[in-house]
CSV table of C-alpha atoms in Angstrom, one decimal:
chain,number,residue,atom,x,y,z
A,56,MET,CA,294.7,123.8,-0.3
A,57,ASP,CA,295.2,121.5,-3.2
A,58,THR,CA,298.9,121.4,-2.5
A,59,ILE,CA,298.4,120.5,1.1
A,60,ALA,CA,295.8,117.8,0.2
A,61,SER,CA,298.2,116.2,-2.2
A,62,LEU,CA,300.6,115.6,0.7
A,63,PHE,CA,298.1,113.2,2.2
A,64,SER,CA,297.3,111.4,-1.0
A,65,PHE,CA,298.7,108.2,0.6
A,66,ILE,CA,295.5,108.0,2.7
A,67,THR,CA,293.0,108.7,-0.1
A,68,THR,CA,292.6,105.0,-0.9
A,69,PRO,CA,291.5,104.0,2.6
A,70,VAL,CA,289.2,107.0,2.8
A,71,SER,CA,287.6,106.4,-0.6
A,72,TRP,CA,287.2,102.7,0.3
A,73,VAL,CA,285.3,103.6,3.5
A,74,ILE,CA,283.0,106.0,1.6
A,75,VAL,CA,282.3,103.4,-1.1
A,76,GLN,CA,281.3,100.8,1.5
A,77,PHE,CA,278.9,103.2,3.2
A,78,HIS,CA,277.6,104.2,-0.2
A,79,LYS,CA,276.6,100.6,-0.9
A,80,VAL,CA,274.5,100.5,2.2
A,81,TYR,CA,272.8,103.9,1.8
A,82,GLY,CA,272.5,103.5,-2.0
A,83,ALA,CA,270.3,100.4,-1.5
A,84,ILE,CA,268.0,102.5,0.6
A,85,PHE,CA,267.9,105.9,-1.0
A,86,GLY,CA,269.3,105.1,-4.5
A,87,PRO,CA,272.9,105.1,-5.6
A,88,ASN,CA,272.9,108.5,-7.4
A,89,THR,CA,271.1,110.5,-4.7
A,90,GLY,CA,272.7,113.1,-2.5
A,91,TRP,CA,271.3,111.3,0.6
A,92,ALA,CA,273.4,108.2,-0.2
A,93,TRP,CA,276.7,110.1,-0.8
A,94,GLY,CA,276.0,112.7,1.9
A,95,LEU,CA,275.2,110.1,4.6
A,96,SER,CA,278.3,108.2,3.5
A,97,ILE,CA,280.4,111.3,4.4
A,98,VAL,CA,278.6,111.7,7.7
A,99,SER,CA,279.2,108.1,8.6
A,100,LEU,CA,282.9,108.5,7.8
A,101,VAL,CA,283.0,111.4,10.3
A,102,ILE,CA,281.3,109.3,13.0
A,103,LEU,CA,283.6,106.4,12.4
A,104,ILE,CA,286.7,108.6,12.7
A,105,ARG,CA,285.4,110.4,15.8
A,106,ILE,CA,284.6,107.1,17.5
A,107,CYS,CA,288.2,106.0,16.9
A,108,LEU,CA,289.4,109.3,18.3
A,109,ILE,CA,287.6,109.1,21.6
A,110,PRO,CA,290.7,107.9,23.6
A,111,LEU,CA,292.6,110.9,22.2
A,112,PHE,CA,289.7,113.2,23.2
A,113,VAL,CA,289.8,111.8,26.8
A,114,LYS,CA,293.5,112.4,26.8
A,115,GLN,CA,293.0,115.9,25.5
A,116,ILE,CA,290.5,116.7,28.4
A,117,LYS,CA,293.0,115.5,31.0
A,118,SER,CA,295.8,117.4,29.4
A,119,THR,CA,293.8,120.6,29.2
A,120,ARG,CA,292.8,120.4,32.9
A,121,ALA,CA,296.4,119.6,33.9
A,122,MET,CA,297.5,122.7,32.0
A,123,GLN,CA,294.9,124.8,33.7
A,124,THR,CA,296.1,123.6,37.1
A,125,LEU,CA,299.7,124.4,36.2
A,126,GLN,CA,298.9,128.0,35.1
A,127,PRO,CA,299.7,129.6,38.5
A,128,GLU,CA,303.0,127.7,38.7
A,129,MET,CA,303.9,128.6,35.1
A,130,LYS,CA,303.1,132.3,35.9
A,131,LYS,CA,305.5,132.2,38.9
A,132,ILE,CA,308.3,130.7,36.7
A,133,GLN,CA,307.7,133.4,34.1
A,134,GLU,CA,307.9,136.2,36.6
A,135,ARG,CA,311.0,134.7,38.4
A,136,TYR,CA,313.0,134.2,35.2
A,137,LYS,CA,311.6,136.9,33.0
A,138,ASN,CA,315.0,138.0,32.0
A,139,ASP,CA,316.4,134.6,31.4
A,140,ARG,CA,314.5,132.8,28.6
A,141,GLN,CA,316.6,129.7,28.6
A,142,ARG,CA,316.3,129.1,32.3
A,143,GLN,CA,312.5,129.8,32.0
A,144,SER,CA,312.2,127.1,29.3
A,145,GLU,CA,314.2,124.7,31.4
A,146,GLU,CA,312.0,125.2,34.4
A,147,MET,CA,308.9,124.8,32.3
A,148,MET,CA,310.1,121.5,30.9
A,149,LYS,CA,311.0,120.4,34.4
A,150,LEU,CA,307.5,121.3,35.6
A,151,TYR,CA,305.9,119.3,32.7
A,152,LYS,CA,308.1,116.3,33.4
A,153,GLU,CA,307.3,116.3,37.1
A,154,THR,CA,303.5,116.6,36.6
A,155,GLY,CA,303.4,114.3,33.6
A,156,THR,CA,301.7,116.9,31.3
A,157,ASN,CA,302.2,117.6,27.7
A,158,PRO,CA,301.1,120.9,26.1
A,159,LEU,CA,300.7,119.2,22.7
A,160,SER,CA,298.2,116.7,24.1
A,161,SER,CA,295.4,119.2,23.7
A,162,CYS,CA,295.9,119.3,20.0
A,163,LEU,CA,296.0,115.5,19.5
A,164,PRO,CA,292.4,115.1,18.1
A,165,ILE,CA,292.8,117.9,15.6
A,166,LEU,CA,296.2,116.6,14.5
A,167,ALA,CA,294.9,113.0,14.2
A,168,GLN,CA,291.9,114.1,12.3
A,169,SER,CA,293.7,116.4,9.8
A,170,PRO,CA,295.0,113.6,7.5
A,171,PHE,CA,291.4,112.3,7.0
A,172,PHE,CA,290.1,115.8,6.3
A,173,PHE,CA,292.7,116.6,3.6
A,174,ALA,CA,292.3,113.1,2.1
A,175,LEU,CA,288.6,113.7,1.8
A,176,TYR,CA,289.2,117.1,0.2
A,177,HIS,CA,291.5,115.4,-2.3
A,178,VAL,CA,288.9,112.8,-3.1
A,179,LEU,CA,286.1,115.4,-3.6
A,180,ASN,CA,288.4,117.6,-5.7
A,181,ALA,CA,289.2,114.7,-8.0
A,182,ILE,CA,285.4,114.1,-8.4
A,183,ALA,CA,284.9,117.7,-9.3
A,184,THR,CA,287.5,117.6,-12.0
A,185,GLY,CA,286.2,114.2,-13.3
A,186,LYS,CA,289.2,112.1,-12.2
A,187,THR,CA,289.1,108.6,-10.7
A,188,ILE,CA,290.8,108.3,-7.4
A,189,GLY,CA,291.4,105.5,-4.9
A,190,VAL,CA,288.7,102.8,-5.3
A,191,ILE,CA,286.3,105.3,-7.0
A,192,ASN,CA,286.1,104.1,-10.6
A,193,GLU,CA,284.3,105.5,-13.6
A,194,PRO,CA,280.7,104.4,-12.6
A,195,LEU,CA,281.1,105.6,-9.0
A,196,LEU,CA,282.6,108.9,-10.3
A,197,ALA,CA,279.6,109.5,-12.5
A,198,SER,CA,277.2,108.7,-9.7
A,199,ALA,CA,279.0,111.0,-7.3
A,200,ARG,CA,278.9,113.9,-9.8
A,201,LYS,CA,275.2,113.5,-10.2
A,202,ALA,CA,274.6,113.6,-6.4
A,203,HIS,CA,273.2,116.9,-5.1
A,204,ILE,CA,272.5,118.0,-1.5
A,205,PHE,CA,269.6,120.5,-1.5
A,206,GLY,CA,270.4,121.3,-5.1
A,207,ALA,CA,274.2,121.7,-4.7
A,208,PRO,CA,276.6,119.1,-6.1
A,209,LEU,CA,279.0,117.5,-3.6
A,210,ALA,CA,282.1,118.8,-5.5
A,211,ALA,CA,280.8,122.4,-6.0
A,212,LYS,CA,282.4,125.4,-4.1
A,213,PHE,CA,281.1,128.8,-3.2
A,214,MET,CA,283.8,130.5,-5.4
A,215,ASP,CA,283.1,128.3,-8.5
A,216,SER,CA,282.2,130.0,-11.7
A,217,SER,CA,278.7,129.6,-13.2
A,218,ASP,CA,280.1,127.5,-16.1
A,219,LYS,CA,281.7,125.0,-13.8
A,220,VAL,CA,278.6,124.8,-11.7
A,221,GLU,CA,276.4,124.2,-14.7
A,222,ALA,CA,278.8,121.5,-15.8
A,223,LEU,CA,277.9,119.7,-12.6
A,224,GLY,CA,274.2,120.1,-13.3
A,225,ALA,CA,273.3,122.9,-10.9
A,226,THR,CA,272.8,126.6,-10.7
A,227,LEU,CA,275.2,129.1,-9.1
A,228,THR,CA,272.4,130.5,-6.9
A,229,ASP,CA,271.7,127.1,-5.4
A,230,VAL,CA,275.3,126.4,-4.8
A,231,ARG,CA,276.0,129.7,-3.1
A,232,VAL,CA,272.9,129.6,-0.9
A,233,VAL,CA,273.6,126.0,0.3
A,234,THR,CA,277.3,126.7,0.9
A,235,ALA,CA,276.7,130.0,2.7
A,236,VAL,CA,274.2,128.4,5.1
A,237,MET,CA,276.6,125.5,5.8
A,238,ILE,CA,279.5,127.9,6.4
A,239,VAL,CA,277.4,129.9,8.8
A,240,LEU,CA,276.3,126.8,10.7
A,241,MET,CA,279.9,125.5,10.7
A,242,SER,CA,281.3,128.8,12.2
A,243,PHE,CA,278.4,129.1,14.7
A,244,SER,CA,278.9,125.5,16.0
A,245,GLN,CA,282.7,126.2,16.4
A,246,PHE,CA,282.0,129.4,18.3
A,247,TYR,CA,279.4,127.8,20.6
A,248,THR,CA,281.7,124.9,21.3
A,249,GLN,CA,284.5,127.3,22.3
A,250,ARG,CA,282.1,129.6,24.2
A,251,GLN,CA,280.6,126.9,26.4
A,252,LEU,CA,284.1,125.7,27.2
A,253,MET,CA,285.1,129.2,28.4
A,254,THR,CA,281.9,130.2,30.2
A,255,LYS,CA,281.0,126.9,31.9
A,256,ASN,CA,284.0,124.7,32.2
A,257,VAL,CA,286.9,127.0,33.3
A,258,ASP,CA,288.0,127.5,36.9
A,259,THR,CA,286.8,131.0,37.7
A,260,THR,CA,289.0,131.3,40.8
A,261,VAL,CA,292.2,131.4,38.7
A,262,LYS,CA,292.9,134.2,36.3
A,263,THR,CA,295.7,133.4,33.9
A,264,PRO,CA,296.9,134.4,30.5
A,265,PHE,CA,295.7,131.0,29.2
A,266,MET,CA,292.1,132.1,29.7
A,267,GLN,CA,292.7,135.3,27.7
A,268,GLN,CA,294.2,133.2,24.8
A,269,GLN,CA,291.2,130.9,24.8
A,270,LYS,CA,288.8,133.9,24.7
A,271,MET,CA,290.8,135.2,21.7
A,272,LEU,CA,290.6,131.9,19.9
A,273,MET,CA,286.9,131.8,20.6
A,274,TYR,CA,286.5,134.6,18.0
A,275,VAL,CA,289.4,133.8,15.7
A,276,PHE,CA,288.5,130.2,14.9
A,277,PRO,CA,285.0,130.9,13.5
A,278,VAL,CA,286.4,133.7,11.3
A,279,MET,CA,289.0,131.3,10.0
A,280,PHE,CA,286.4,128.6,9.2
A,281,ALA,CA,284.3,131.2,7.4
A,282,VAL,CA,287.3,132.3,5.2
A,283,PHE,CA,288.5,128.8,4.4
A,284,GLY,CA,284.9,127.6,4.0
A,285,ILE,CA,284.3,129.5,0.7
A,286,ASN,CA,287.0,127.3,-0.9
A,287,PHE,CA,285.7,124.0,0.5
A,288,PRO,CA,283.5,121.7,-1.7
A,289,VAL,CA,280.0,120.9,-0.4
A,290,GLY,CA,281.1,117.4,0.6
A,291,VAL,CA,283.9,118.8,2.8
A,292,LEU,CA,281.5,121.3,4.4
A,293,VAL,CA,279.3,118.4,5.2
A,294,TYR,CA,282.3,116.6,6.8
A,295,TRP,CA,283.4,119.7,8.8
A,296,LEU,CA,279.9,120.6,9.9
A,297,THR,CA,279.3,117.0,11.1
A,298,THR,CA,282.6,117.1,13.0
A,299,ASN,CA,281.7,120.4,14.8
A,300,VAL,CA,278.3,119.1,15.8
A,301,TRP,CA,279.8,115.9,17.1
A,302,THR,CA,282.5,117.9,19.1
A,303,MET,CA,279.8,120.2,20.5
A,304,GLY,CA,277.6,117.3,21.7
A,305,GLN,CA,280.6,115.4,23.1
A,306,GLN,CA,281.8,118.5,25.0
A,307,MET,CA,278.4,119.1,26.4
A,308,TYR,CA,278.3,115.6,27.7
A,309,VAL,CA,281.7,115.9,29.3
A,310,ILE,CA,280.9,119.3,30.9
A,311,ARG,CA,277.7,118.0,32.4
A,312,ASN,CA,279.1,114.8,33.8
A,313,ASN,CA,282.8,115.5,34.4
A,314,PRO,CA,283.2,119.3,34.9
A,315,THR,CA,286.4,121.1,35.6
A,316,PRO,CA,286.9,121.8,39.4
A,317,GLY,CA,286.0,125.4,40.3
A,318,SER,CA,283.9,126.0,37.3
A,319,LYS,CA,280.3,126.9,37.0
A,320,ALA,CA,279.6,123.5,35.5
A,321,GLN,CA,281.0,121.9,38.7
A,322,ALA,CA,278.7,124.0,40.8
A,323,ALA,CA,275.6,122.9,38.8
A,324,TYR,CA,276.8,119.2,38.8
A,325,LEU,CA,277.4,119.2,42.6
A,326,GLU,CA,274.0,120.7,43.1
A,327,ARG,CA,272.4,118.0,41.1
A,328,LEU,CA,274.5,115.4,42.9
A,329,THR,CA,273.5,116.7,46.3
A,330,LYS,CA,269.8,116.4,45.5
A,331,HIS,CA,270.3,112.9,44.2
A,332,VAL,CA,272.4,111.7,47.1
A,333,THR,CA,270.3,113.2,49.9
A,334,HIS,CA,267.2,111.7,48.3
A,335,SER,CA,268.6,108.1,47.9
A,336,SER,CA,271.3,108.3,50.6
A,337,LYS,CA,273.8,106.7,48.3
A,338,VAL,CA,276.0,107.2,45.3
A,339,ARG,CA,275.1,104.9,42.4
A,340,ARG,CA,277.1,105.7,39.4
A,341,ARG,CA,280.8,104.9,39.1
A,342,SER,CA,281.6,108.4,37.7
A,343,GLU,CA,279.9,110.0,40.7
A,344,LYS,CA,281.9,107.9,43.1
A,345,THR,CA,285.1,109.0,41.4
A,346,ILE,CA,284.2,112.6,41.8
A,347,VAL,CA,283.2,112.2,45.5
A,348,LYS,CA,286.4,110.3,46.1
A,349,ALA,CA,288.4,113.1,44.6
A,350,ILE,CA,286.6,115.7,46.7
A,351,VAL,CA,287.2,113.8,50.0
A,352,ALA,CA,290.9,113.3,49.1
A,353,LYS,CA,291.4,117.1,48.7
A,354,GLY,CA,290.7,117.8,52.4
A,355,ARG,CA,291.3,121.5,53.2
A,356,ASP,CA,292.1,122.2,49.6
A,357,ARG,CA,288.5,122.0,48.5
A,358,ASN,CA,287.0,124.9,46.6
A,359,GLU,CA,283.9,126.8,47.5
A,360,PHE,CA,281.5,124.4,45.6
A,361,GLU,CA,283.1,121.3,47.0
A,362,ARG,CA,282.9,122.6,50.6
A,363,LYS,CA,279.2,123.5,50.0
A,364,PHE,CA,278.6,119.9,48.8
A,365,ILE,CA,280.2,118.4,51.9
A,366,ASN,CA,278.3,120.7,54.2
A,367,ALA,CA,275.0,119.9,52.5
A,368,LEU,CA,275.7,116.2,53.1
A,369,ASN,CA,276.5,116.8,56.7
A,370,LYS,CA,273.2,118.7,57.2
A,371,ALA,CA,271.4,115.8,55.7
A,372,GLY,CA,273.1,113.4,58.2
A,373,LEU,CA,275.4,111.9,55.6
A,374,ALA,CA,279.2,111.6,55.4
A,375,ALA,CA,281.3,111.1,52.3
A,376,GLN,CA,283.8,108.3,52.5
A,377,ALA,CA,287.3,108.0,51.0
A,378,ASP,CA,286.2,105.3,48.6
A,379,GLY,CA,283.5,107.6,47.1
A,380,THR,CA,280.5,106.1,48.9
A,381,VAL,CA,278.2,108.0,51.2
A,382,VAL,CA,277.0,106.7,54.6
A,383,LYS,CA,274.9,108.0,57.5
A,384,SER,CA,277.0,110.0,59.9
A,385,VAL,CA,277.5,109.3,63.6
A,386,ALA,CA,275.6,112.4,64.6
A,387,GLU,CA,272.6,111.4,62.6
A,388,ALA,CA,272.6,107.9,64.2
A,389,THR,CA,272.7,109.4,67.7
A,390,ALA,CA,269.9,111.7,66.9
A,391,GLN,CA,267.7,108.9,65.6
A,392,THR,CA,268.4,106.8,68.7
A,393,GLU,CA,267.5,109.7,71.0
A,394,ASP,CA,264.3,110.4,69.2
A,395,GLY,CA,263.3,106.8,68.7
A,396,VAL,CA,261.7,104.2,70.9
A,397,GLU,CA,265.0,102.8,72.2
A,398,THR,CA,265.7,106.0,74.2
A,399,THR,CA,266.5,105.3,77.9
A,400,SER,CA,268.1,107.2,80.7
A,401,ALA,CA,271.6,106.0,79.6
A,402,THR,CA,271.1,106.1,75.8
A,403,GLY,CA,274.1,107.0,73.7
A,404,VAL,CA,277.6,108.0,74.5
A,405,GLY,CA,276.7,111.7,74.1
A,406,ALA,CA,274.0,111.5,76.8
A,407,THR,CA,276.4,109.9,79.3
A,408,ALA,CA,279.0,112.5,78.5
A,409,ARG,CA,276.5,115.2,79.2
A,410,ARG,CA,275.6,113.8,82.6
A,411,GLN,CA,279.2,113.5,83.6
A,412,GLN,CA,280.1,117.0,82.8
A,413,PRO,CA,280.8,119.0,86.1
A,414,LYS,CA,278.9,122.1,87.0
A,415,ARG,CA,280.6,125.4,86.4
A,416,GLN,CA,281.8,126.9,89.7
A,417,SER,CA,281.7,130.5,90.7
A,418,LYS,CA,284.8,132.5,91.3
A,419,ALA,CA,284.3,132.4,95.1
A,420,GLN,CA,284.0,128.6,95.0
A,421,ARG,CA,287.1,128.2,93.0
A,422,GLN,CA,289.1,130.4,95.4
A,423,SER,CA,287.8,128.6,98.6
A,424,GLY,CA,288.7,125.2,97.2
A,425,PRO,CA,287.2,122.2,99.0
A,426,LYS,CA,286.2,124.3,102.0
A,427,GLN,CA,282.8,126.1,101.8
A,428,ALA,CA,282.3,129.7,102.8
A,429,GLY,CA,280.9,130.4,106.3
A,430,GLY,CA,282.4,127.2,107.7
A,431,THR,CA,279.7,124.9,106.3
A,432,THR,CA,280.2,121.7,104.3
A,433,SER,CA,278.4,121.2,101.0
A,434,SER,CA,275.7,118.6,101.2
A,435,THR,CA,276.3,117.5,97.6
A,436,SER,CA,280.0,116.8,98.0
A,437,LEU,CA,281.0,113.5,96.4
A,438,GLU,CA,283.8,113.0,98.9
A,439,LYS,CA,281.4,113.2,101.9
A,440,SER,CA,278.9,110.9,100.3
A,441,ASP,CA,281.6,108.3,99.8
A,442,GLU,CA,282.6,108.3,103.5
A,443,PRO,CA,281.4,105.4,105.7
A,444,GLN,CA,278.5,106.2,108.0
A,445,ASP,CA,280.3,105.2,111.3
A,446,ALA,CA,282.9,107.9,110.6
A,447,LYS,CA,280.4,110.8,110.8
A,448,PRO,CA,280.0,110.9,114.6
A,449,ALA,CA,283.8,111.0,115.1
A,450,ALA,CA,284.0,113.9,112.6
A,451,ALA,CA,281.2,115.6,114.5
A,452,LYS,CA,283.1,115.3,117.8
A,453,GLN,CA,286.2,116.8,116.2
A,454,ASP,CA,284.2,119.7,114.9
A,455,THR,CA,283.1,120.6,118.5
A,456,LYS,CA,286.6,121.5,119.5
A,457,PRO,CA,287.5,125.2,119.7
A,458,GLY,CA,289.1,126.6,116.6
A,459,SER,CA,287.5,124.0,114.3
A,460,GLY,CA,287.1,125.4,110.8
A,461,THR,CA,284.0,123.4,110.0
A,462,ARG,CA,281.1,122.0,111.9
A,463,SER,CA,278.2,119.6,111.3
A,464,LYS,CA,274.8,120.8,110.3
A,465,ALA,CA,273.4,119.8,113.8
A,466,GLN,CA,276.0,121.8,115.7
A,467,SER,CA,275.7,124.8,113.5
A,468,GLY,CA,272.1,125.1,114.5
A,469,GLN,CA,270.7,124.2,111.1
A,470,ARG,CA,267.5,122.3,110.8
A,471,LYS,CA,267.4,119.3,108.5
A,472,GLY,CA,264.0,119.7,107.0
A,473,GLY,CA,262.7,123.2,107.8
A,474,PRO,CA,263.9,126.8,107.4
A,475,GLN,CA,267.5,127.5,108.3
A,476,ARG,CA,268.3,129.7,111.3
A,477,PRO,CA,270.9,132.4,110.9
A,478,LYS,CA,274.4,131.4,111.6
A,479,SER,CA,275.9,132.4,115.0
A,480,PRO,CA,279.1,131.7,116.7
A,481,SER,CA,279.0,128.7,118.9
A,482,LYS,CA,278.9,129.3,122.7
A,483,LYS,CA,281.2,127.2,124.8
């Protein structure tokens, strides 16, 4: 560890300068030689670094989701060219180039944070050995060596001997208890961060080897932190524990507000969004509009949770638009008009369409065509009602001729207002 940390000695001066500046602020509050002043200086250094790494964290999320989306295509390439490794690599690179993804983007925050981690380790190791480093001069070195966190010096390690610990003004029991608790917390926070990523923010509809690798890393990383943690100074444990807690909180926020499509987190998010939208009939936040816009753009490619969200909006009389907004649907507007005061006999296009629909005819009526069975003419025929009145007597005279297929109601012996007499052939 010392050899690796020495490779980043070029950044120890900026790191030590930042720690000293924070120490001036907290030293004025808690005292310059207290563990609170030096411990909070390290915590503030972590927060400052993580704030600067937020753009890389956002890029990491996008890259991880893009890689999850590409897993089915990557699996097809691996199966197609399983006997040709070179062609497989070429097709993989081509797929990355076409989709604009980079497998290394998911490691950017860790890679960018590593120099600061090793530089801090180098600074604390110099304090433990009593050497000045960076902007930490003799007075600051003496102050840092006196600082204790819950009885453990900042530069003490779990594996230090009792003589070395006593030289720092502490007991071996205090050092090992404090470091053991911090190592357990550090490993647990790492495990929980990875676990919530696998259980809540992974597309459950796609089973790929990538998910199996993530599950394996979920158990490997905490063990690695526990092994390496026994060789970390207390100050580095404070740094790494703060980093893990920040990552856990940051990931919880992302999972809650911008979940992976198809994951359990998306189901919970869309359920909350459905209640909010149906209650207020609009989408307020910009992030919510972005998600609704993406769901509308998918069309038939929506997953189960997204289809359920769209159906819930339709049942509430709402319709999601392409720009991410939500408006009242046409069906809801028609229903409100029909149930309201403005309802008339010709209200709405739907009502007119219903009145104009023709009645279903029986099989005998369809076969007989415009002529009615039994030689009678339908009284509800639209064609008859449109004929001029003066043409009816002429039609009646023509119907009296022998062999006429149809006759008028008067000649057929039917009464206009009363009961109808049985039909009988006309006598000439």
